[in-house]
Coordinates of C-alpha atoms and ligand atoms in Angstrom, one line a residue:
M446 CA 0.0 -0.1 0.1
S447 CA 1.2 3.4 -0.8
T448 CA 3.0 5.1 2.3
A449 CA 2.1 8.6 1.1
P450 CA 0.6 10.8 3.6
R451 CA -3.2 11.9 3.6
C452 CA -3.5 15.6 2.5
D453 CA -4.5 16.8 6.1
R454 CA -1.2 15.4 7.5
T455 CA 1.1 17.3 5.5
E456 CA 2.9 20.7 6.4
A457 CA 1.4 22.2 3.0
W458 CA -2.2 21.5 4.4
S459 CA -1.2 23.6 7.6
R460 CA 0.3 26.6 5.7
L461 CA -2.9 26.4 2.9
A462 CA -5.0 26.7 6.2
D463 CA -2.9 29.7 7.4
H464 CA -3.2 30.9 3.8
H465 CA -6.8 30.4 3.6
A466 CA -7.5 32.1 7.0
G467 CA -5.7 35.2 5.4
A468 CA -5.5 36.4 2.1
G469 CA -7.0 33.1 0.5
R470 CA -10.4 33.3 1.3
A471 CA -10.4 37.1 0.8
L472 CA -9.5 36.6 -2.9
D473 CA -11.6 39.2 -4.9
L474 CA -11.6 38.2 -8.5
R475 CA -12.5 41.7 -9.9
Q476 CA -9.6 43.2 -8.0
A477 CA -7.3 40.4 -8.9
F478 CA -7.5 41.2 -12.5
A479 CA -7.4 44.9 -12.1
A480 CA -4.3 44.3 -10.0
D481 CA -2.8 41.7 -12.7
A482 CA -2.8 42.5 -16.5
G483 CA -1.2 38.9 -16.9
R484 CA -3.6 36.9 -14.7
A485 CA -5.5 35.4 -17.6
E486 CA -2.2 34.3 -19.1
A487 CA -0.7 33.1 -15.8
F488 CA -3.6 30.9 -14.9
S489 CA -4.2 29.4 -18.5
L490 CA -2.8 26.1 -19.6
Q491 CA -2.7 24.1 -22.9
A492 CA -3.0 20.6 -22.7
P493 CA -3.1 18.3 -25.9
E494 CA -6.6 19.3 -27.5
V495 CA -7.8 21.2 -24.3
F496 CA -7.2 24.8 -23.6
A497 CA -8.0 25.7 -20.0
D498 CA -8.6 29.4 -18.5
L499 CA -8.4 28.8 -14.8
S500 CA -8.1 32.5 -14.2
K501 CA -11.8 33.2 -12.9
N502 CA -11.1 30.8 -10.1
L503 CA -10.7 31.7 -6.4
W504 CA -7.1 31.4 -6.1
D505 CA -3.7 33.4 -6.4
A506 CA -0.1 32.5 -7.1
D507 CA 0.4 31.7 -3.3
T508 CA -2.5 29.3 -3.3
R509 CA -1.4 27.6 -6.5
A510 CA 2.2 27.3 -4.9
L511 CA 0.7 25.7 -1.7
L512 CA -1.2 23.3 -3.7
L513 CA 1.6 22.2 -5.8
A514 CA 3.6 21.6 -2.6
L515 CA 0.7 19.6 -1.3
A516 CA 0.7 17.7 -4.4
R517 CA 4.4 16.9 -4.0
E518 CA 4.2 16.0 -0.2
C519 CA 1.4 13.7 -1.1
Q520 CA 3.5 12.1 -3.6
I521 CA 1.3 12.7 -6.4
E522 CA 3.8 11.6 -9.1
P523 CA 4.9 8.4 -7.7
R524 CA 1.4 7.5 -7.1
R525 CA 0.4 8.1 -10.7
D526 CA 3.3 6.2 -11.9
A527 CA 2.3 3.3 -9.8
M528 CA -1.2 3.4 -11.5
L529 CA 0.2 3.6 -15.0
A530 CA 2.6 0.7 -14.5
G531 CA -0.2 -1.4 -13.5
E532 CA 0.6 -1.6 -9.5
P533 CA -2.6 -3.1 -7.6
I534 CA -3.6 0.4 -6.4
N535 CA -7.2 -0.6 -6.2
L536 CA -6.5 -1.8 -2.9
T537 CA -9.8 -3.1 -1.4
E538 CA -10.2 -5.4 -4.6
G539 CA -6.6 -6.3 -5.3
R540 CA -6.6 -5.0 -8.6
A541 CA -4.7 -2.7 -11.2
V542 CA -6.2 0.3 -12.6
L543 CA -5.2 0.3 -16.4
H544 CA -7.7 2.0 -18.4
T545 CA -4.9 4.0 -19.7
A546 CA -3.4 0.8 -21.1
L547 CA -6.4 0.4 -23.3
R548 CA -5.6 3.4 -25.4
A549 CA -1.7 3.1 -25.4
P550 CA 0.0 2.3 -28.7
R551 CA 1.0 -1.6 -28.7
G552 CA 4.1 -2.1 -26.4
A553 CA 3.6 1.3 -24.6
A554 CA 1.8 -0.1 -21.6
P555 CA 1.0 -3.5 -19.8
F556 CA -1.2 -5.9 -21.5
G557 CA -0.5 -4.7 -24.9
D558 CA -0.8 -7.9 -26.6
D559 CA -4.5 -8.7 -25.1
V560 CA -5.6 -5.1 -25.6
H561 CA -4.9 -5.1 -29.5
E562 CA -6.0 -8.7 -30.1
V563 CA -9.4 -7.4 -28.8
L564 CA -9.2 -4.0 -30.4
D565 CA -8.3 -5.2 -33.8
R566 CA -10.9 -8.1 -33.7
M567 CA -13.7 -5.6 -32.5
L568 CA -12.9 -3.0 -35.1
A569 CA -13.1 -5.6 -37.9
Y570 CA -16.3 -6.6 -36.6
V571 CA -17.4 -2.8 -36.8
E572 CA -16.5 -2.5 -40.1
Q573 CA -18.5 -5.6 -41.4
V574 CA -21.6 -4.4 -39.3
R575 CA -21.1 -0.8 -40.8
D576 CA -21.3 -2.4 -44.2
T577 CA -25.1 -2.1 -44.0
A578 CA -25.9 -3.5 -47.6
T579 CA -24.3 -6.6 -46.7
S580 CA -25.0 -7.0 -43.0
G581 CA -28.4 -5.7 -43.4
I582 CA -28.1 -4.2 -39.9
R583 CA -29.6 -0.5 -39.7
H584 CA -30.1 -0.3 -35.8
V585 CA -27.9 -0.9 -32.7
V586 CA -29.5 -1.4 -29.4
N587 CA -26.9 -1.1 -26.4
I588 CA -28.2 -2.8 -23.1
G589 CA -26.3 -1.8 -20.4
I590 CA -26.1 0.4 -17.1
G591 CA -23.7 2.7 -15.5
G592 CA -20.2 2.4 -16.8
S593 CA -21.5 0.1 -19.6
D594 CA -24.2 2.7 -20.8
L595 CA -23.1 6.3 -19.6
G596 CA -19.8 6.4 -21.8
P597 CA -21.1 5.5 -25.1
Q598 CA -24.4 7.2 -24.3
M599 CA -22.4 10.3 -24.0
V600 CA -20.0 9.8 -26.9
V601 CA -22.1 8.8 -29.4
P602 CA -24.2 12.2 -29.7
A603 CA -21.0 14.3 -29.0
L604 CA -19.5 12.7 -32.2
D605 CA -22.6 13.1 -34.1
A606 CA -20.8 14.8 -37.1
Y607 CA -18.7 11.5 -37.5
T608 CA -21.6 8.9 -37.2
S609 CA -23.0 6.8 -40.2
P610 CA -26.6 7.8 -41.2
A611 CA -26.9 4.2 -42.1
L612 CA -26.8 3.1 -38.6
T613 CA -28.9 4.1 -35.8
L614 CA -27.8 3.7 -32.2
H615 CA -30.2 3.2 -29.1
F616 CA -29.5 2.9 -25.5
V617 CA -31.4 1.1 -23.0
S618 CA -30.2 1.1 -19.4
N619 CA -33.1 1.3 -16.7
V620 CA -34.6 -1.9 -15.3
D621 CA -38.0 0.1 -15.9
G622 CA -39.6 -1.4 -19.0
H623 CA -40.6 2.2 -20.1
D624 CA -37.0 2.2 -21.2
I625 CA -36.9 -0.8 -23.5
A626 CA -40.5 -0.9 -24.6
P627 CA -40.7 2.3 -26.8
V628 CA -37.2 1.3 -28.4
L629 CA -38.2 -2.3 -29.3
R630 CA -41.5 -1.3 -30.6
R631 CA -39.9 0.7 -33.3
L632 CA -37.4 -2.0 -34.6
D633 CA -37.4 -4.9 -36.9
P634 CA -35.3 -7.6 -35.4
R635 CA -34.0 -8.6 -38.8
E636 CA -32.6 -5.2 -38.9
T637 CA -31.3 -5.1 -35.4
L638 CA -28.3 -5.8 -33.4
V639 CA -28.4 -6.1 -29.9
I640 CA -25.4 -5.3 -27.7
V641 CA -25.4 -6.9 -23.9
A642 CA -22.7 -4.6 -22.2
S643 CA -22.0 -5.7 -18.8
K644 CA -18.4 -6.1 -16.9
T645 CA -19.9 -8.8 -14.8
F646 CA -22.9 -9.9 -16.9
T647 CA -24.8 -10.3 -13.5
T648 CA -26.2 -6.7 -13.0
Q649 CA -29.9 -7.0 -12.6
E650 CA -31.0 -4.3 -14.8
T651 CA -29.0 -5.3 -17.8
M652 CA -30.0 -9.1 -17.5
A653 CA -33.5 -8.3 -17.4
N654 CA -33.5 -6.0 -20.3
A655 CA -31.3 -8.9 -22.3
A656 CA -33.9 -11.3 -21.7
V657 CA -36.8 -9.2 -22.9
A658 CA -34.8 -8.4 -25.9
R659 CA -34.1 -11.8 -26.6
A660 CA -37.6 -12.8 -26.0
W661 CA -38.7 -10.0 -28.3
F662 CA -36.2 -10.9 -30.8
L663 CA -37.2 -14.6 -31.1
A664 CA -40.9 -13.9 -31.3
G665 CA -40.4 -11.4 -34.1
Y666 CA -38.0 -13.1 -36.2
G667 CA -39.8 -16.4 -36.5
E668 CA -38.1 -19.4 -37.8
G669 CA -34.4 -19.6 -37.4
G670 CA -34.4 -17.3 -34.6
E671 CA -32.3 -19.4 -32.3
A672 CA -29.6 -19.6 -35.0
A673 CA -29.8 -15.8 -35.9
I674 CA -28.9 -14.9 -32.2
A675 CA -25.1 -15.5 -33.5
K676 CA -25.7 -12.4 -35.7
H677 CA -28.0 -10.1 -34.3
F678 CA -26.7 -10.3 -30.5
A679 CA -23.2 -9.6 -29.3
A680 CA -21.9 -9.3 -25.8
T681 CA -19.1 -6.9 -24.2
T682 CA -18.1 -8.3 -21.1
T683 CA -15.2 -9.6 -18.9
N684 CA -17.4 -12.7 -18.0
V685 CA -17.5 -14.7 -21.5
A686 CA -18.7 -17.7 -20.1
A687 CA -21.8 -16.1 -18.7
A688 CA -22.6 -14.7 -22.0
A689 CA -22.0 -18.0 -23.7
K690 CA -24.5 -19.5 -21.1
F691 CA -27.0 -16.6 -22.2
G692 CA -26.6 -17.9 -25.6
I693 CA -24.6 -15.3 -27.1
T694 CA -21.3 -16.3 -29.2
T695 CA -20.4 -13.1 -30.4
T696 CA -18.3 -11.7 -27.6
F697 CA -15.4 -8.9 -26.9
G698 CA -13.8 -9.1 -23.7
F699 CA -12.1 -7.1 -21.3
W700 CA -10.4 -7.3 -18.0
D701 CA -10.9 -7.0 -14.3
W702 CA -8.5 -4.0 -14.1
V703 CA -10.9 -1.7 -16.1
G704 CA -13.3 -0.2 -13.8
G705 CA -16.8 0.0 -15.3
R706 CA -16.9 3.7 -15.2
Y707 CA -13.5 4.0 -16.9
S708 CA -14.5 1.3 -19.6
L709 CA -15.6 3.3 -22.7
W710 CA -12.1 2.6 -24.3
S711 CA -12.6 -1.2 -23.9
A712 CA -15.2 -3.5 -25.7
I713 CA -17.8 -1.5 -23.9
G714 CA -16.7 1.2 -26.6
L715 CA -18.5 -1.2 -29.4
P716 CA -21.6 1.1 -29.8
I717 CA -19.2 4.1 -30.1
A718 CA -17.0 2.1 -32.9
L719 CA -20.0 1.1 -34.6
A720 CA -21.3 4.8 -34.7
I721 CA -18.2 6.5 -35.8
G722 CA -16.3 3.5 -37.6
A723 CA -12.9 2.1 -36.8
E724 CA -10.6 5.1 -37.8
N725 CA -12.4 7.4 -35.7
F726 CA -12.6 5.1 -32.6
R727 CA -8.7 4.8 -33.0
A728 CA -8.7 8.3 -33.0
L729 CA -10.6 8.8 -29.9
L730 CA -8.1 6.5 -28.2
A731 CA -5.3 8.5 -29.6
G732 CA -6.7 11.7 -28.1
A733 CA -6.9 10.1 -24.7
H734 CA -3.6 8.9 -25.0
A735 CA -2.2 12.2 -25.7
M736 CA -3.6 13.3 -22.4
D737 CA -2.2 10.4 -20.8
R738 CA 1.2 11.3 -21.9
H739 CA 0.7 14.8 -20.6
F740 CA -0.8 13.7 -17.3
A741 CA 2.6 11.5 -16.9
E742 CA 5.1 13.9 -18.4
A743 CA 4.0 17.4 -17.9
P744 CA 5.8 19.0 -14.9
L745 CA 3.0 19.8 -12.2
E746 CA 3.2 23.5 -12.8
Q747 CA 1.8 22.8 -16.3
N748 CA 0.1 19.7 -15.7
L749 CA -3.8 20.5 -16.3
P750 CA -5.3 17.5 -14.8
I751 CA -3.4 17.8 -11.7
Q752 CA -4.0 21.4 -11.5
L753 CA -7.8 21.0 -11.7
G754 CA -7.8 18.1 -9.2
L755 CA -5.8 20.6 -6.8
L756 CA -8.5 23.3 -7.3
D757 CA -11.1 20.7 -6.6
V758 CA -9.3 20.1 -3.0
W759 CA -9.0 23.8 -2.4
Y760 CA -12.6 24.3 -3.2
R761 CA -14.0 21.5 -1.2
N762 CA -11.6 21.4 1.9
F763 CA -10.7 25.0 2.3
L764 CA -13.7 27.3 0.6
G765 CA -16.3 24.6 1.6
F766 CA -17.8 24.3 -1.6
S767 CA -19.8 21.0 -1.7
S768 CA -21.0 21.2 -5.6
R769 CA -19.6 21.7 -9.3
S770 CA -21.6 22.6 -12.0
V771 CA -20.6 21.4 -15.5
A772 CA -22.0 23.3 -18.5
P773 CA -21.0 22.1 -21.7
Y774 CA -22.0 24.6 -24.5
H775 CA -22.3 22.1 -27.2
Q776 CA -25.7 20.2 -27.4
G777 CA -23.7 17.2 -28.4
L778 CA -22.2 17.2 -24.7
R779 CA -25.6 16.9 -23.3
R780 CA -24.6 13.7 -21.7
L781 CA -21.5 14.9 -20.2
P782 CA -22.8 16.0 -16.6
A783 CA -24.4 12.6 -16.3
Y784 CA -21.1 10.7 -17.4
L785 CA -19.1 12.8 -15.1
Q786 CA -21.6 12.3 -12.0
Q787 CA -20.7 8.4 -12.2
L788 CA -17.1 9.2 -13.1
E789 CA -16.4 11.7 -10.2
M790 CA -19.0 10.8 -7.5
E791 CA -18.9 6.9 -7.8
S792 CA -14.9 7.4 -7.6
N793 CA -14.5 9.8 -5.0
G794 CA -17.7 9.6 -3.0
K795 CA -15.9 7.7 -0.1
S796 CA -15.6 8.5 3.8
V797 CA -12.8 6.4 4.9
D798 CA -9.0 6.5 3.6
L799 CA -7.0 3.6 2.3
D800 CA -6.4 2.4 6.0
G801 CA -10.2 2.5 6.4
E802 CA -9.7 5.5 8.8
P803 CA -12.9 7.8 8.9
L804 CA -12.2 10.8 7.0
P805 CA -12.2 14.3 9.0
F806 CA -12.9 16.2 5.8
G807 CA -15.2 16.1 2.7
T808 CA -14.4 14.2 -0.4
S809 CA -16.6 14.2 -3.6
P810 CA -18.5 17.1 -4.6
V811 CA -22.0 16.8 -6.0
V812 CA -21.3 16.9 -9.9
W813 CA -24.5 18.0 -12.0
G814 CA -25.3 20.4 -14.9
E815 CA -27.0 20.5 -18.1
A816 CA -25.7 21.8 -21.8
G817 CA -25.7 25.6 -22.4
T818 CA -27.8 27.4 -22.8
N819 CA -30.6 25.6 -21.7
G820 CA -29.1 25.5 -18.1
Q821 CA -29.3 29.4 -18.1
H822 CA -33.2 29.1 -18.4
A823 CA -33.3 26.6 -15.5
Y824 CA -30.8 26.9 -12.6
F825 CA -28.5 29.8 -13.3
Q826 CA -30.6 32.0 -11.4
M827 CA -29.4 29.9 -8.3
L828 CA -25.7 30.0 -9.6
H829 CA -25.8 34.0 -9.6
Q830 CA -28.0 35.0 -6.8
G831 CA -28.3 31.9 -4.5
T832 CA -27.0 31.6 -1.0
D833 CA -24.3 28.8 -2.1
V834 CA -21.3 29.5 -4.3
I835 CA -21.1 26.8 -7.0
P836 CA -18.1 26.8 -9.1
V837 CA -19.1 26.3 -12.7
E838 CA -17.0 24.5 -15.3
F839 CA -17.6 26.0 -18.9
V840 CA -16.7 23.7 -22.1
A841 CA -16.8 25.7 -25.1
V842 CA -15.9 24.6 -28.7
K843 CA -14.7 27.1 -31.3
T844 CA -15.9 25.5 -34.6
P845 CA -19.4 23.9 -34.9
C846 CA -19.1 20.6 -36.8
Y847 CA -22.6 19.2 -38.3
R848 CA -23.0 15.7 -40.2
A849 CA -22.5 16.5 -43.7
E850 CA -25.7 15.5 -45.2
G851 CA -27.5 17.6 -42.6
I852 CA -26.1 20.8 -43.7
A853 CA -24.0 20.9 -46.7
D854 CA -27.0 20.6 -48.7
Q855 CA -29.1 23.2 -47.1
P856 CA -29.7 26.8 -48.6
E857 CA -27.5 29.5 -47.6
G858 CA -29.9 31.0 -45.3
V859 CA -30.0 28.1 -43.2
R860 CA -26.2 28.0 -43.1
A861 CA -25.8 31.4 -42.2
G862 CA -28.4 31.1 -39.5
L863 CA -26.5 28.1 -38.1
A864 CA -23.5 30.1 -38.0
D865 CA -25.1 32.9 -36.5
Q866 CA -26.5 30.8 -33.8
H867 CA -23.0 29.4 -32.9
H868 CA -21.8 32.8 -32.2
K869 CA -24.8 33.4 -29.9
L870 CA -23.9 30.3 -28.3
L871 CA -20.3 31.2 -27.5
A872 CA -21.3 34.7 -26.6
N873 CA -23.5 33.3 -23.9
C874 CA -20.9 30.9 -22.5
L875 CA -18.7 34.0 -22.1
A876 CA -21.1 36.3 -20.7
Q877 CA -22.2 33.8 -18.1
S878 CA -18.7 33.4 -16.8
Q879 CA -18.3 37.0 -16.9
A880 CA -21.7 37.7 -14.9
L881 CA -20.7 35.2 -12.4
M882 CA -17.5 37.1 -11.7
L883 CA -18.4 40.7 -11.9
G884 CA -21.9 40.7 -10.6
K885 CA -24.0 43.8 -9.9
S886 CA -23.5 46.1 -6.8
T887 CA -26.9 47.7 -5.4
D888 CA -25.7 51.0 -6.7
E889 CA -25.3 49.9 -10.1
A890 CA -28.7 48.3 -9.9
M891 CA -30.3 51.7 -8.5
G892 CA -28.8 53.3 -11.5
E893 CA -30.5 51.2 -14.2
S894 CA -34.2 51.4 -15.1
A895 CA -36.2 48.1 -14.5
P896 CA -39.5 48.7 -16.5
T897 CA -40.9 45.0 -15.3
A898 CA -40.4 45.9 -11.5
S899 CA -43.3 46.6 -9.4
K900 CA -44.3 50.2 -9.1
A901 CA -45.5 49.4 -5.7
L902 CA -42.0 49.0 -4.5
D903 CA -39.5 51.5 -3.7
A904 CA -36.3 51.8 -5.7
A905 CA -33.7 50.7 -3.1
T906 CA -36.1 47.5 -2.5
V907 CA -36.0 46.6 -6.1
A908 CA -32.4 47.4 -6.4
R909 CA -31.6 44.9 -3.5
H910 CA -33.5 42.1 -5.5
R911 CA -31.7 42.9 -8.8
T912 CA -28.0 42.9 -7.1
F913 CA -25.6 40.1 -8.0
P914 CA -22.6 39.4 -5.3
G915 CA -20.3 38.3 -8.1
N916 CA -17.1 36.7 -7.3
R917 CA -18.4 33.5 -8.4
P918 CA -15.6 31.1 -9.6
S919 CA -15.6 29.4 -13.0
T920 CA -13.3 27.6 -15.3
T921 CA -13.7 27.5 -19.0
L922 CA -12.3 24.7 -21.2
V923 CA -11.8 25.3 -24.9
L924 CA -11.7 22.7 -27.7
D925 CA -11.1 24.0 -31.3
Q926 CA -13.6 21.3 -32.5
L927 CA -15.3 18.4 -31.1
T928 CA -13.2 15.5 -33.0
P929 CA -12.8 12.1 -31.8
A930 CA -9.4 13.0 -30.7
A931 CA -10.6 16.2 -28.6
L932 CA -13.2 14.3 -27.0
G933 CA -10.8 11.3 -26.0
A934 CA -8.4 14.0 -24.4
L935 CA -11.2 15.8 -22.8
I936 CA -12.7 12.5 -21.2
A937 CA -9.0 11.5 -20.1
L938 CA -8.4 14.9 -18.6
Y939 CA -11.6 14.4 -16.4
E940 CA -10.5 10.8 -15.3
H941 CA -6.8 12.0 -14.4
R942 CA -8.4 15.0 -12.3
V943 CA -10.6 12.5 -10.3
F944 CA -7.3 10.4 -9.7
T945 CA -5.6 13.7 -8.5
S946 CA -8.2 14.7 -5.8
G947 CA -8.7 11.2 -4.7
A948 CA -5.0 10.6 -4.4
L949 CA -4.8 13.5 -2.1
W950 CA -7.5 12.3 -0.2
R951 CA -6.0 8.9 0.2
I952 CA -9.0 7.2 -0.6
N953 CA -9.5 4.2 -3.0
S954 CA -11.2 5.9 -6.2
F955 CA -11.7 2.7 -7.9
D956 CA -14.0 0.6 -6.0
Q957 CA -17.8 1.2 -5.3
W958 CA -19.0 -0.7 -2.1
G959 CA -21.5 2.1 -1.7
V960 CA -23.7 0.4 -4.5
E961 CA -24.1 -2.8 -2.7
L962 CA -26.5 -2.4 0.1
G963 CA -29.2 -1.0 -2.1
K964 CA -28.7 -4.1 -4.4
A965 CA -28.8 -6.8 -1.6
L966 CA -31.9 -5.2 -0.1
C967 CA -33.6 -5.2 -3.4
N968 CA -33.0 -8.9 -3.7
Q969 CA -34.5 -9.4 -0.3
L970 CA -37.5 -7.3 -1.0
L971 CA -38.4 -8.8 -4.5
P972 CA -40.2 -11.8 -3.3
R973 CA -42.0 -10.1 -0.9
F974 CA -43.8 -8.2 -4.0
A975 CA -45.2 -11.6 -4.9
S976 CA -45.8 -13.0 -1.2
G977 CA -47.0 -9.7 0.4
D978 CA -44.9 -10.8 3.3
T979 CA -44.0 -7.6 5.4
A980 CA -42.4 -9.3 8.7
G981 CA -39.5 -7.9 10.1
L982 CA -39.5 -4.6 7.7
D983 CA -39.5 -1.3 9.0
G984 CA -43.1 0.6 9.2
S985 CA -42.5 3.0 6.4
T986 CA -41.0 0.1 4.1
A987 CA -44.0 -2.2 5.0
A988 CA -46.6 0.4 4.1
L989 CA -45.0 1.5 1.1
L990 CA -44.5 -2.1 -0.2
G991 CA -48.5 -2.9 0.7
R992 CA -49.3 0.1 -1.4
L993 CA -47.2 -0.6 -4.5
R994 CA -48.0 -4.3 -4.7
G995 CA -50.2 -4.9 -7.6
Ligands
F6P346 O1 -23.4 0.6 -10.2 C1 -22.7 -0.1 -9.7 C2 -21.7 -0.7 -10.9 O2 -21.0 -1.6 -10.8 C3 -20.7 0.3 -11.6 O3 -19.9 0.4 -11.3 C4 -20.8 -0.3 -13.1 O4 -20.5 0.8 -14.0 C5 -22.4 -0.7 -13.3 O5 -22.7 -1.1 -12.0 C6 -22.7 -1.9 -14.3 O6 -22.1 -2.9 -14.0 P1 -21.8 -4.3 -15.0 O7 -20.9 -3.5 -16.3 O8 -21.0 -5.0 -14.5 O9 -23.3 -4.4 -15.7

């Protein structure tokens, strides 16, 4: 086990506490920019495919220097290297953590032969299926949940410009039949490929949906259905034996050293590869690998994932922010917040350290959000004027990219309109980070006319309602274009940032025992729905069971 100290037992932590008590918590972004014309540049970093403006965050050069000292004292570099070398850093499960090996060129990381054998075989299969005139497949249904769903479900719409119009992807995850039923009712089994995606091949939701899909397929296909399963079903799993038992012979495997929420780079990425093709899937992997190298090689002063992780620790443990909002200003990234929820909250939602000692400080923030500009018309009110400070992470994409057949054939008026919309999108993104930081004083509000304000109220009262405190922090990440490589780099950036805060907190970011209890209790409750037996249940659960039983 790593002997690296926990963050709160270091000298840098005490110095950060002193710094926080003084200048650290008093920092005013408006004054900081006024005092330093070079602030934007000094707090910006360029990593592969991703530029980051960190200057609208509540830190100064001293804060950053102390956080870097903290990272060094917590031995972030040797711990990172241990992960990349395949040491069993997932201590509670005795496993290595090697999602980075899935995107490394052959020979550059452990298990290269295994990884590239499956990758080559999977991508050859992908090209066969994508030859729709021959394969006859027009629809792909991915059945999986959590890490076996959220990655592909996020990436496929993000890379819409790279997807084939000949193949439509569908995602089914929930055990609720309202998820799968509307999907299947639109499909013809003879034109459909069903992927059963499950690391363990035991997950209740996925097994239930897979059984329904199988019954639907056999009923709809008619004669020869059993034999046709070989062509119309595929499994992506570490448990190939269980897939075979289910009757699926087309399988692509992966390994226990790939965590579910880190698995989109493995065979779990099959729906992504089917959507964007082999070459683009390799570009996605290459983009992630470029970020891996940056994480592994860039000095801490220029290391973007490490600096983001350090800011997260500063915000959570010193400034007391318990939430972070993600605002991707690209409709294709609308599932990014949900993807990041699992990545960060399942990884770092822990309350004991590696030794099992209860932690005296907070860990994972709540991660949430919505694509911009939609979020502006929902909850940004609270970000601007609510009582809690919530750091916001904007993701902006400089150049839009539409699927060719959707836009190239459109009349000039449509294309000009879309170009104009993109400028509006980016202006909104910048305006929000500006407004969060600048705010509006009561005096400024007094000086403005407020035509919609009630005439029954005096001007000073109205002005107080129209005051914005400002000094609210944000980060802006900028991609030139949402290419497969850029998206790969962005996702890898988030993975390594989560590693960084988890390493400083000295927690195991790679297990997820917290999901077990609910699963076990569900299995105990299930038979009671048939029997009606409520013996031994608490009063609330017994009453609710009685009410919900059919
Ligand atoms: O929710 C817990 C979890 O184990 C996740 O970590 C995982 O991504 C998900 O369930 C799905 O698991 P599987 O891929 O084994 O079906």
